[in-house]
Tab-separated table of C-alpha atoms in Angstrom:
chain	number	residue	atom	x	y	z
A	449	MET	CA	-45.671	-27.658	223.413
A	450	PHE	CA	-43.982	-28.284	227.490
A	451	LYS	CA	-47.536	-29.999	227.588
A	452	LYS	CA	-45.696	-33.418	225.784
A	453	ARG	CA	-42.976	-33.685	227.788
A	454	LYS	CA	-45.494	-34.071	230.435
A	455	LYS	CA	-44.566	-38.075	231.030
A	456	ASN	CA	-47.757	-39.938	231.494
A	457	THR	CA	-47.752	-41.327	234.450
A	458	GLN	CA	-49.656	-45.440	234.336
A	459	THR	CA	-49.978	-46.942	237.596
A	460	ALA	CA	-52.733	-50.163	237.170
A	461	SER	CA	-55.227	-48.272	239.541
A	462	ARG	CA	-55.117	-44.565	237.060
A	463	LYS	CA	-56.729	-46.844	234.621
A	464	LEU	CA	-59.899	-48.293	235.022
A	465	VAL	CA	-63.088	-45.916	235.931
A	466	THR	CA	-65.913	-48.041	234.447
A	467	ARG	CA	-67.040	-49.697	237.232
A	468	ASP	CA	-65.821	-47.576	240.268
A	469	ALA	CA	-66.934	-44.292	239.431
A	470	PRO	CA	-70.521	-45.267	238.116
A	471	LYS	CA	-71.429	-41.502	237.591
A	472	SER	CA	-68.453	-40.412	235.295
A	473	ILE	CA	-68.382	-38.712	232.786
A	474	THR	CA	-65.475	-40.851	231.218
A	475	LEU	CA	-67.993	-43.807	231.843
A	476	GLU	CA	-70.563	-42.519	230.220
A	477	GLN	CA	-67.992	-41.836	226.876
A	478	PHE	CA	-66.907	-45.868	227.024
A	479	ARG	CA	-70.671	-46.865	226.950
A	480	MET	CA	-71.296	-44.278	223.966
A	481	ILE	CA	-68.119	-46.622	222.638
A	482	ARG	CA	-69.636	-49.848	223.477
A	483	GLU	CA	-72.847	-48.591	221.447
A	484	ASN	CA	-71.213	-47.289	218.889
A	485	ILE	CA	-68.922	-50.306	217.674
A	486	ASN	CA	-72.349	-52.530	217.775
A	487	PHE	CA	-74.347	-50.026	215.498
A	488	LEU	CA	-70.884	-49.890	213.094
A	489	SER	CA	-71.174	-53.615	212.764
A	490	PRO	CA	-75.092	-54.458	212.559
A	491	ASP	CA	-74.630	-56.857	209.383
A	492	LYS	CA	-71.716	-58.408	210.476
A	493	LYS	CA	-70.953	-59.397	213.612
A	494	VAL	CA	-67.814	-58.600	215.176
A	495	LYS	CA	-66.670	-60.404	217.623
A	496	THR	CA	-62.507	-59.914	217.496
A	497	LEU	CA	-61.615	-56.411	218.302
A	498	LEU	CA	-57.913	-54.833	217.764
A	499	PHE	CA	-56.960	-51.728	219.572
A	500	THR	CA	-53.746	-50.200	218.651
A	501	SER	CA	-52.445	-46.634	218.328
A	502	SER	CA	-49.864	-44.850	215.809
A	503	SER	CA	-47.461	-44.641	218.562
A	504	SER	CA	-46.474	-45.353	222.143
A	505	GLY	CA	-48.739	-44.091	225.140
A	506	GLU	CA	-51.572	-42.708	223.209
A	507	GLY	CA	-54.138	-44.996	225.813
A	508	LYS	CA	-54.593	-48.091	223.549
A	509	SER	CA	-54.334	-50.426	226.816
A	510	THR	CA	-56.535	-48.029	229.193
A	511	MET	CA	-59.038	-47.777	225.987
A	512	ALA	CA	-59.319	-51.895	225.416
A	513	ALA	CA	-59.259	-52.777	229.459
A	514	ASN	CA	-62.403	-49.869	229.937
A	515	VAL	CA	-64.108	-51.263	226.724
A	516	ALA	CA	-63.685	-54.479	227.686
A	517	ILE	CA	-65.026	-53.689	231.332
A	518	VAL	CA	-68.359	-51.595	229.710
A	519	PHE	CA	-68.909	-54.603	227.275
A	520	ALA	CA	-68.798	-57.497	230.432
A	521	GLN	CA	-71.513	-54.644	232.000
A	522	ALA	CA	-73.697	-55.649	229.022
A	523	GLY	CA	-73.849	-58.644	229.957
A	524	LYS	CA	-71.318	-60.097	227.367
A	525	ARG	CA	-68.453	-62.491	227.680
A	526	VAL	CA	-65.536	-60.906	227.292
A	527	LEU	CA	-61.543	-61.836	226.718
A	528	LEU	CA	-59.432	-59.434	227.204
A	529	VAL	CA	-55.922	-60.170	225.130
A	530	ASP	CA	-52.716	-58.536	225.757
A	531	ALA	CA	-51.167	-58.294	222.703
A	532	ASP	CA	-48.877	-56.199	222.968
A	533	MET	CA	-45.839	-58.769	224.310
A	534	ARG	CA	-43.279	-55.710	223.927
A	535	LYS	CA	-44.726	-53.593	226.511
A	536	PRO	CA	-47.450	-55.523	228.166
A	537	THR	CA	-49.433	-53.739	231.112
A	538	THR	CA	-52.601	-55.420	231.107
A	539	HIS	CA	-51.556	-57.640	234.540
A	540	TYR	CA	-50.690	-54.387	236.142
A	541	THR	CA	-54.198	-52.516	235.163
A	542	PHE	CA	-55.596	-55.785	236.611
A	543	LYS	CA	-53.459	-56.537	239.233
A	544	SER	CA	-53.024	-60.189	238.384
A	545	THR	CA	-49.759	-62.015	237.094
A	546	ILE	CA	-47.870	-61.966	233.315
A	547	SER	CA	-47.935	-66.144	233.170
A	548	PRO	CA	-49.201	-67.632	231.791
A	549	GLY	CA	-50.178	-66.188	228.697
A	550	LEU	CA	-50.341	-65.616	225.202
A	551	SER	CA	-46.537	-66.168	224.579
A	552	HIS	CA	-47.932	-70.181	226.496
A	553	LEU	CA	-50.533	-70.275	224.252
A	554	LEU	CA	-48.868	-69.194	221.298
A	555	THR	CA	-45.714	-71.940	221.471
A	556	LYS	CA	-48.586	-74.289	222.651
A	557	GLN	CA	-47.172	-74.927	226.321
A	558	ARG	CA	-50.528	-74.426	227.764
A	559	GLY	CA	-54.106	-74.992	226.735
A	560	LEU	CA	-56.932	-71.759	226.900
A	561	ASP	CA	-58.302	-73.278	229.818
A	562	GLU	CA	-54.979	-72.967	231.308
A	563	VAL	CA	-54.209	-69.192	231.547
A	564	ILE	CA	-57.539	-67.890	231.615
A	565	LYS	CA	-57.797	-65.608	234.434
A	566	ARG	CA	-60.250	-64.332	235.872
A	567	THR	CA	-61.147	-60.467	236.996
A	568	HIS	CA	-62.957	-58.632	239.921
A	569	PHE	CA	-65.278	-57.588	236.605
A	570	LYS	CA	-68.111	-59.787	236.378
A	571	GLY	CA	-67.993	-61.678	232.712
A	572	LEU	CA	-64.574	-60.042	232.051
A	573	GLU	CA	-61.239	-63.083	231.673
A	574	LEU	CA	-58.334	-62.145	230.929
A	575	VAL	CA	-55.375	-63.822	229.096
A	576	THR	CA	-51.953	-61.784	229.704
A	577	CYS	CA	-48.747	-61.553	228.001
A	578	GLY	CA	-47.285	-64.750	229.975
A	579	LYS	CA	-43.313	-65.428	229.323
A	580	MET	CA	-42.040	-62.052	226.543
A	581	PRO	CA	-40.702	-63.717	223.719
A	582	ILE	CA	-38.037	-62.374	221.189
A	583	ASN	CA	-40.485	-62.903	218.304
A	584	PRO	CA	-43.285	-62.235	218.787
A	585	ALA	CA	-44.380	-60.641	215.315
A	586	GLU	CA	-44.013	-64.861	214.121
A	587	LEU	CA	-45.558	-65.668	217.051
A	588	LEU	CA	-48.488	-63.829	216.228
A	589	SER	CA	-48.019	-64.051	212.221
A	590	SER	CA	-48.304	-68.329	212.615
A	591	LYS	CA	-51.525	-70.458	212.032
A	592	VAL	CA	-51.591	-71.376	216.254
A	593	MET	CA	-52.973	-67.715	216.270
A	594	GLU	CA	-55.623	-67.826	213.813
A	595	ASP	CA	-56.392	-70.934	215.376
A	596	LEU	CA	-56.410	-70.005	219.008
A	597	ILE	CA	-58.782	-66.690	217.711
A	598	ILE	CA	-61.091	-69.515	215.967
A	599	GLU	CA	-61.520	-70.687	219.858
A	600	MET	CA	-61.802	-67.976	221.968
A	601	LYS	CA	-64.744	-66.997	219.501
A	602	SER	CA	-66.570	-69.954	220.472
A	603	LYS	CA	-66.287	-69.301	223.675
A	604	TYR	CA	-66.677	-65.494	224.462
A	605	ASP	CA	-69.344	-63.107	222.531
A	606	ILE	CA	-66.090	-60.722	222.444
A	607	ILE	CA	-62.559	-60.465	222.093
A	608	ILE	CA	-60.295	-56.982	222.592
A	609	ILE	CA	-56.880	-57.689	221.846
A	610	ASP	CA	-54.467	-54.924	223.227
A	611	ALA	CA	-52.023	-54.712	220.604
A	612	PRO	CA	-48.981	-52.798	220.147
A	613	PRO	CA	-48.041	-48.781	218.190
A	614	ILE	CA	-48.776	-49.516	214.153
A	615	LEU	CA	-45.704	-47.662	213.462
A	616	LEU	CA	-43.218	-48.954	215.941
A	617	VAL	CA	-43.475	-52.714	215.178
A	618	ALA	CA	-45.214	-55.014	212.879
A	619	ASP	CA	-47.363	-57.049	215.140
A	620	ALA	CA	-50.112	-54.538	215.284
A	621	GLN	CA	-50.287	-55.067	211.094
A	622	ILE	CA	-50.324	-59.099	211.335
A	623	LEU	CA	-53.553	-58.793	214.087
A	624	SER	CA	-55.324	-55.853	212.196
A	625	ASN	CA	-56.145	-58.307	209.494
A	626	LYS	CA	-56.850	-61.503	211.363
A	627	CYS	CA	-59.383	-60.083	213.376
A	628	ASP	CA	-62.871	-58.763	212.433
A	629	GLY	CA	-62.348	-54.556	213.683
A	630	THR	CA	-59.701	-52.780	214.332
A	631	ILE	CA	-60.191	-49.268	216.880
A	632	LEU	CA	-57.284	-46.642	216.091
A	633	VAL	CA	-56.341	-44.555	219.550
A	634	VAL	CA	-55.537	-40.963	218.855
A	635	SER	CA	-54.675	-38.968	221.873
A	636	SER	CA	-55.659	-35.573	221.295
A	637	GLY	CA	-52.595	-33.146	221.850
A	638	GLU	CA	-50.578	-35.541	221.204
A	639	THR	CA	-50.255	-38.186	218.493
A	640	GLU	CA	-48.828	-36.037	215.592
A	641	LYS	CA	-51.104	-35.677	212.576
A	642	ASN	CA	-48.276	-37.468	210.100
A	643	ASN	CA	-48.477	-40.512	212.276
A	644	ALA	CA	-51.997	-40.745	212.047
A	645	LYS	CA	-51.762	-40.311	208.585
A	646	LYS	CA	-49.406	-42.586	208.430
A	647	ALA	CA	-50.764	-45.747	210.556
A	648	LYS	CA	-54.047	-45.043	208.169
A	649	GLY	CA	-52.113	-45.927	205.782
A	650	LEU	CA	-50.405	-49.169	207.152
A	651	LEU	CA	-54.043	-50.045	208.131
A	652	GLU	CA	-55.180	-50.237	204.257
A	653	ASN	CA	-52.561	-52.209	203.643
A	654	SER	CA	-53.167	-54.703	206.328
A	655	LYS	CA	-56.571	-55.232	204.568
A	656	ALA	CA	-57.946	-54.172	208.516
A	657	ASN	CA	-61.427	-53.588	209.061
A	658	VAL	CA	-61.278	-49.736	210.344
A	659	LEU	CA	-64.172	-49.568	212.515
A	660	GLY	CA	-63.271	-45.766	213.636
A	661	VAL	CA	-61.267	-43.792	216.105
A	662	ILE	CA	-61.219	-43.323	219.907
A	663	LEU	CA	-60.175	-39.451	220.731
A	664	ASN	CA	-58.839	-39.790	223.738
A	665	ASN	CA	-57.270	-37.077	226.305
A	666	TYR	CA	-60.135	-34.558	224.885
A	667	LYS	CA	-60.534	-31.864	227.216
A	668	LEU	CA	-64.328	-31.319	227.159
A	669	GLU	CA	-65.414	-28.108	226.894
A	670	LYS	CA	-67.962	-26.919	229.536
A	671	ASP	CA	-71.157	-26.920	226.224
A	672	HIS	CA	-69.538	-29.813	225.152
A	673	TYR	CA	-70.409	-31.761	228.928
A	674	TYR	CA	-74.162	-31.818	227.808
A	675	TYR	CA	-73.912	-32.807	224.549
A	676	ASN	CA	-72.046	-36.184	225.309
A	677	TYR	CA	-74.287	-36.806	227.936
A	678	ASN	CA	-77.078	-36.824	225.737
A	679	SER	CA	-76.281	-38.615	222.984
A	680	ALA	CA	-74.512	-41.086	225.315
A	681	LYS	CA	-77.924	-41.692	227.035
A	682	GLU	CA	-80.275	-42.011	223.694
B	592	MET	CA	-51.599	-24.233	206.858
B	593	GLU	CA	-53.919	-24.990	204.227
B	594	GLU	CA	-57.106	-24.793	205.750
B	595	THR	CA	-58.778	-21.107	206.236
B	596	ILE	CA	-58.996	-19.520	209.915
B	597	SER	CA	-62.040	-18.636	210.972
B	598	LEU	CA	-62.925	-16.358	213.699
B	599	HIS	CA	-64.352	-18.868	216.019
B	600	ASP	CA	-60.611	-20.376	215.156
B	601	LEU	CA	-58.725	-17.978	216.946
B	602	PHE	CA	-61.275	-17.889	220.258
B	603	ARG	CA	-60.408	-21.080	220.252
B	604	VAL	CA	-56.859	-20.838	220.749
B	605	LEU	CA	-57.373	-17.781	222.638
B	606	LYS	CA	-59.540	-19.695	225.466
B	607	ARG	CA	-57.399	-22.759	225.506
B	608	ARG	CA	-54.322	-20.730	225.708
B	609	SER	CA	-55.929	-17.878	228.345
B	610	VAL	CA	-54.317	-19.276	230.877
B	611	PHE	CA	-50.432	-18.947	229.420
B	612	ILE	CA	-51.666	-15.827	227.542
B	613	ILE	CA	-52.193	-13.964	231.006
B	614	SER	CA	-49.141	-15.612	232.851
B	615	THR	CA	-47.265	-13.987	230.254
B	616	ALA	CA	-48.905	-10.604	230.966
B	617	LEU	CA	-48.461	-10.900	234.418
B	618	LEU	CA	-44.930	-12.185	234.140
B	619	ALA	CA	-43.984	-9.173	232.631
B	620	VAL	CA	-46.227	-6.754	235.270
B	621	ILE	CA	-43.716	-8.779	237.780
B	622	LEU	CA	-40.846	-8.247	235.866
B	623	SER	CA	-41.299	-4.461	234.787
B	624	GLY	CA	-42.827	-3.457	238.619
B	625	ILE	CA	-39.030	-5.129	240.316
B	626	ILE	CA	-36.634	-3.682	238.143
B	627	SER	CA	-38.496	-0.368	238.210
B	628	TYR	CA	-38.634	-0.559	241.991
B	629	LEU	CA	-35.311	-2.086	242.321
B	630	PHE	CA	-33.120	-1.827	239.627
B	631	LEU	CA	-33.526	1.318	238.246
B	632	THR	CA	-32.388	4.699	240.060
B	633	PRO	CA	-35.476	7.125	240.605
B	634	ILE	CA	-33.707	10.565	238.729
B	635	TYR	CA	-35.307	13.690	239.946
B	636	GLN	CA	-36.280	16.477	237.821
B	637	ALA	CA	-36.124	20.262	238.375
B	638	SER	CA	-36.582	23.005	235.828
B	639	THR	CA	-36.570	27.134	235.813
B	640	GLN	CA	-38.706	29.257	233.231
B	641	ILE	CA	-36.705	32.142	231.815
B	642	LEU	CA	-37.760	35.201	229.368
B	643	ILE	CA	-35.604	36.126	227.264
B	644	ASN	CA	-36.069	40.198	226.351
B	645	GLN	CA	-34.962	41.865	223.646
B	646	LYS	CA	-33.472	45.260	224.842
B	647	GLN	CA	-36.070	47.375	224.865
B	648	THR	CA	-35.857	50.273	221.510
B	649	GLU	CA	-36.823	53.070	221.180
B	650	GLN	CA	-39.537	52.033	218.203
B	651	ILE	CA	-42.856	50.477	219.325
B	652	GLN	CA	-44.206	49.213	216.192
B	653	VAL	CA	-42.836	45.470	216.114
B	654	ASN	CA	-42.136	43.847	212.301
B	655	ALA	CA	-41.779	40.987	211.375
B	656	GLN	CA	-37.578	41.341	210.911
B	657	ASP	CA	-37.783	41.827	214.820
B	658	ILE	CA	-39.787	38.475	215.497
B	659	GLN	CA	-37.178	36.863	213.233
B	660	THR	CA	-34.596	38.347	215.685
B	661	ASN	CA	-35.896	36.810	217.897
B	662	ILE	CA	-36.534	33.654	217.828
B	663	GLN	CA	-33.469	33.274	216.460
B	664	LEU	CA	-32.201	34.825	219.804
B	665	ILE	CA	-34.236	31.767	221.460
B	666	ASN	CA	-32.246	29.402	219.548
B	667	THR	CA	-28.927	31.195	220.460
B	668	TYR	CA	-29.441	30.979	223.611
B	669	THR	CA	-30.183	28.036	223.485
B	670	VAL	CA	-27.131	26.773	222.423
B	671	ILE	CA	-25.420	28.579	224.726
B	672	ILE	CA	-26.824	27.238	228.000
B	673	LYS	CA	-25.914	23.904	226.663
B	674	SER	CA	-21.867	25.144	226.042
B	675	PRO	CA	-18.965	24.007	227.701
B	676	ALA	CA	-18.824	27.702	228.770
B	677	ILE	CA	-21.874	27.940	230.948
B	678	LEU	CA	-21.570	24.332	232.197
B	679	THR	CA	-18.140	24.337	233.090
B	680	LYS	CA	-18.761	27.507	235.397
B	681	VAL	CA	-21.518	25.860	236.305
B	682	ILE	CA	-19.123	22.789	237.747
B	683	GLU	CA	-17.174	25.240	239.176
B	684	ASN	CA	-19.574	26.854	241.081
B	685	LEU	CA	-21.444	23.926	242.733
B	686	ASP	CA	-18.215	22.174	242.669
B	687	LEU	CA	-19.381	19.162	241.151
B	688	ASP	CA	-17.626	16.038	240.045
B	689	THR	CA	-18.867	15.672	236.513
B	690	THR	CA	-17.420	16.807	232.666
B	691	PRO	CA	-19.571	19.432	230.109
B	692	ALA	CA	-20.353	17.068	227.971
B	693	LYS	CA	-21.820	14.625	231.058
B	694	LEU	CA	-23.726	17.696	232.780
B	695	GLU	CA	-25.103	18.286	229.414
B	696	LYS	CA	-26.569	15.379	228.615
B	697	LYS	CA	-28.878	15.740	232.606
B	698	ILE	CA	-30.038	19.312	230.734
B	699	LYS	CA	-33.016	19.721	228.333
B	700	VAL	CA	-33.509	23.239	226.914
B	701	GLU	CA	-37.192	23.610	225.357
B	702	THR	CA	-38.499	26.922	223.484
B	703	THR	CA	-42.102	26.990	223.322
B	704	GLN	CA	-42.987	27.859	219.400
B	705	ASP	CA	-43.131	31.406	219.086
B	706	SER	CA	-42.366	32.460	223.010
B	707	GLN	CA	-39.290	34.121	224.379
B	708	VAL	CA	-39.406	31.791	227.426
B	709	ILE	CA	-37.024	29.126	228.033
B	710	LYS	CA	-37.728	25.988	230.086
B	711	ILE	CA	-34.675	24.571	231.458
B	712	SER	CA	-34.951	20.785	232.975
B	713	VAL	CA	-32.659	19.359	234.799
B	714	ASN	CA	-32.690	15.039	236.194
B	715	ASP	CA	-30.205	14.260	238.407
B	716	PRO	CA	-30.771	11.040	240.927
B	717	GLU	CA	-30.479	13.451	243.758
B	718	HIS	CA	-33.336	15.965	244.003
B	719	TYR	CA	-31.648	18.663	245.964
B	720	ARG	CA	-28.897	18.487	242.934
B	721	SER	CA	-31.282	19.022	239.868
B	722	VAL	CA	-32.812	21.666	241.586
B	723	ASP	CA	-28.965	23.435	242.427
B	724	ILE	CA	-27.999	22.917	238.972
B	725	ALA	CA	-30.987	24.784	237.092
B	726	ASN	CA	-30.796	27.478	239.633
B	727	THR	CA	-27.181	27.949	238.922
B	728	ILE	CA	-27.145	27.209	234.913
B	729	VAL	CA	-29.719	30.553	234.934
B	730	GLU	CA	-27.421	32.564	237.088
B	731	VAL	CA	-24.626	31.547	235.288
B	732	LEU	CA	-26.135	32.413	232.180
B	733	GLN	CA	-27.081	36.195	233.220
B	734	GLU	CA	-23.479	36.542	234.521
B	735	GLU	CA	-22.520	35.117	231.326
B	736	ILE	CA	-24.763	36.436	228.633
B	737	GLN	CA	-23.532	40.182	229.728
B	738	ILE	CA	-19.938	39.561	228.100
B	739	LEU	CA	-20.490	37.289	226.005
B	740	MET	CA	-23.688	39.308	224.028
B	741	ASN	CA	-23.611	42.192	226.184
B	742	VAL	CA	-27.471	43.082	227.040
B	743	ASN	CA	-28.481	41.970	230.189
B	744	ASN	CA	-31.705	40.563	229.241
B	745	VAL	CA	-32.274	37.463	231.210
B	746	TYR	CA	-35.442	37.384	233.611
B	747	ILE	CA	-36.111	33.842	235.768
B	748	LEU	CA	-39.695	33.958	235.852
B	749	SER	CA	-39.699	30.475	237.891
B	750	PRO	CA	-36.814	29.061	240.063
B	751	ALA	CA	-36.553	25.697	240.468
B	752	VAL	CA	-37.369	24.897	244.400
B	753	TYR	CA	-36.524	22.033	247.231
B	754	LEU	CA	-39.753	19.790	247.955
B	755	GLU	CA	-40.118	18.278	250.696
B	756	ASN	CA	-41.443	14.525	249.855
B	757	PRO	CA	-40.037	14.707	246.038
B	758	THR	CA	-41.350	12.375	243.108
B	759	PRO	CA	-38.920	10.957	240.922
B	760	ALA	CA	-39.533	11.864	237.373
B	761	LYS	CA	-38.464	8.681	236.564
B	762	PRO	CA	-38.770	5.810	236.652
B	763	ASN	CA	-42.399	5.827	236.604
B	764	PRO	CA	-43.316	2.162	238.277
B	765	LEU	CA	-46.520	2.225	236.755
B	766	LEU	CA	-46.735	3.535	233.258
B	767	ASN	CA	-43.671	0.968	233.076
B	768	MET	CA	-46.178	-1.848	234.196
B	769	THR	CA	-48.759	-0.896	232.127
B	770	ILE	CA	-46.535	-1.048	229.187
B	771	ALA	CA	-45.233	-4.147	230.169
B	772	ALA	CA	-48.897	-5.759	230.478
B	773	VAL	CA	-49.674	-4.697	227.000
B	774	SER	CA	-46.352	-5.546	225.366
B	775	GLY	CA	-46.673	-8.949	227.654
B	776	LEU	CA	-49.810	-10.057	226.486
B	777	MET	CA	-49.356	-9.576	222.632
B	778	ILE	CA	-45.772	-11.593	223.025
B	779	GLY	CA	-48.570	-14.257	224.983
B	780	VAL	CA	-51.243	-13.484	222.464
B	781	GLY	CA	-48.399	-13.847	219.867
B	782	MET	CA	-47.000	-16.689	221.529
B	783	ALA	CA	-50.158	-18.447	221.635
B	784	PHE	CA	-51.034	-18.493	217.748
B	785	LEU	CA	-47.124	-19.437	217.610
B	786	ILE	CA	-47.667	-22.902	218.964
B	787	ASN	CA	-50.661	-23.274	217.969
B	788	TYR	CA	-49.273	-22.977	214.476
B	789	LEU	CA	-46.061	-25.152	215.202
B	790	ASP	CA	-48.367	-28.105	216.852
B	791	MET	CA	-48.547	-31.240	214.939
B	792	THR	CA	-51.239	-32.870	216.598
B	793	VAL	CA	-53.787	-34.212	216.398
B	794	LYS	CA	-56.887	-32.358	218.341
B	795	THR	CA	-60.333	-32.509	217.581
B	796	GLU	CA	-63.037	-35.294	215.621
B	797	ARG	CA	-63.125	-33.027	212.774
B	798	ASP	CA	-59.539	-33.216	212.507
B	799	ILE	CA	-59.608	-37.226	212.385
B	800	GLU	CA	-62.405	-37.073	210.121
B	801	GLU	CA	-60.264	-34.462	207.506
B	802	LEU	CA	-57.345	-36.564	207.783
B	803	LEU	CA	-58.031	-39.618	207.864
B	804	GLY	CA	-61.953	-40.562	207.457
B	805	PHE	CA	-62.206	-42.717	210.168
B	806	PRO	CA	-65.489	-42.187	212.394
B	807	VAL	CA	-64.941	-41.345	215.624
B	808	ILE	CA	-66.087	-43.486	217.917
B	809	GLY	CA	-66.003	-42.500	220.830
B	810	ILE	CA	-63.900	-39.676	222.746
B	811	VAL	CA	-62.791	-40.247	226.304
B	812	SER	CA	-61.629	-37.156	228.510
B	813	PRO	CA	-58.695	-37.081	231.345
B	814	ILE	CA	-59.455	-39.225	233.716
B	815	SER	CA	-60.164	-36.869	236.896
B	816	GLU	CA	-57.925	-36.750	239.518
B	817	VAL	CA	-61.303	-37.592	242.380
B	818	ASP	CA	-62.318	-40.385	239.759
B	819	VAL	CA	-58.887	-41.892	239.927
B	820	ASN	CA	-58.988	-41.811	244.143
B	821	LYS	CA	-62.810	-43.500	244.451
B	822	ILE	CA	-60.987	-46.065	242.364
B	823	LYS	CA	-58.334	-46.525	244.086
B	824	GLY	CA	-60.085	-46.834	247.817
B	825	LEU	CA	-62.354	-49.536	245.452
B	826	LEU	CA	-59.694	-51.138	243.577
B	827	GLY	CA	-57.385	-51.832	247.410
B	828	ARG	CA	-61.453	-53.363	249.138
B	829	ILE	CA	-61.684	-55.517	246.502
B	830	TRP	CA	-58.079	-56.183	246.235
B	831	ARG	CA	-58.283	-57.094	250.029
B	832	ARG	CA	-61.766	-58.654	250.183
B	833	GLY	CA	-60.621	-61.038	247.315
B	834	ARG	CA	-57.569	-62.212	249.245
B	835	GLN	CA	-59.493	-63.234	252.432
B	836	GLY	CA	-61.496	-65.142	250.026
B	837	VAL	CA	-58.486	-67.475	249.615
């Protein structure tokens, strides 16, 4: 109960674990997520992956960034798109600049090639938020967004989109409908069961293809470690 | 809640909240220790034993009526000891700054079943005073009984004595702390289950599968501080190198 009150200090350096602690269990966990995503969609190639959660602060952006990195490590060309235009964070995570970005693309001020930013991770490129728009939902539901996704798909192997919380704004619902797969981030000990249920309902309404759930902040028990370690290695 | 709680789940809750439970117990022990040692005035106890003997009569045989009389006599004496008639005298003799009613609260008169021995215990913050009061009560009783009952049948078996290093009868810090530890543990366990019951958040993979029906494609444990520091250093280096390159 008291733990919940504790504010998440979301500093940029806190978020990326997948390159810099290569032996850490967290990296194994993200690799496992990558493999599971591959296994879950053997027939239909999932190229656009949407990350959302029921409410804010459950680790969407962290998960999206790290999953993007492990895909890039597997030799894929990955594009990470910050579609959370209400509270963008990706530019902090990768120590990049916020503009130009997605909002410029959606208002046709810039082309895709002009806003792509490279990262220190080979194969991973970024589209940050851009100038924060006043009408993100409208921009995201426009035809331009659909065309943009098609364009991205032609250039990259996998596009990972970081969306706002699904219960707060309509953005994630709009996007989940346009994406091949949606991943719901749930924070252990933080996400309310009712909210998780509501999120599920909204995703079903928007006919999203929910690949599964990432359970964040899950404190492993000692014996759990080996179980994870082994299954991640397979 | 709708699901049945298994013994395994109970243990898991206890294990997860063990720090909380133990700290509750420790806190209770520390609190009771502080209160017992610093705030409660120590109470010393002194006691005397007296024998009430019925006046010897010529008849040697003891019959049921005699025993009955004895019991009544003992009961009468216990009341007399605590009566203002005695206590007022005690206060006068010792020049105490108290009232019979207040003094009465410090006195405990115990009779052993089927015996003629009465034990008088006196509690007082001062050891010497408890001894004085206990002894004076007996002395006054001996005198007064002759007037009241017209007999002289009170014998002192063991008078109260002054001790070199008296230990207070109350409070008993160790006992208090033990009680506090046990009750602290119980409260802690109760609170742990209550918190767990009130906590409506998603916890485990099983919760998600039961609640949402979506597969869990991965679990991520909190990133440890060691990792974070490593990353900080590395990101800093990469950042600097990047800038030099430009």
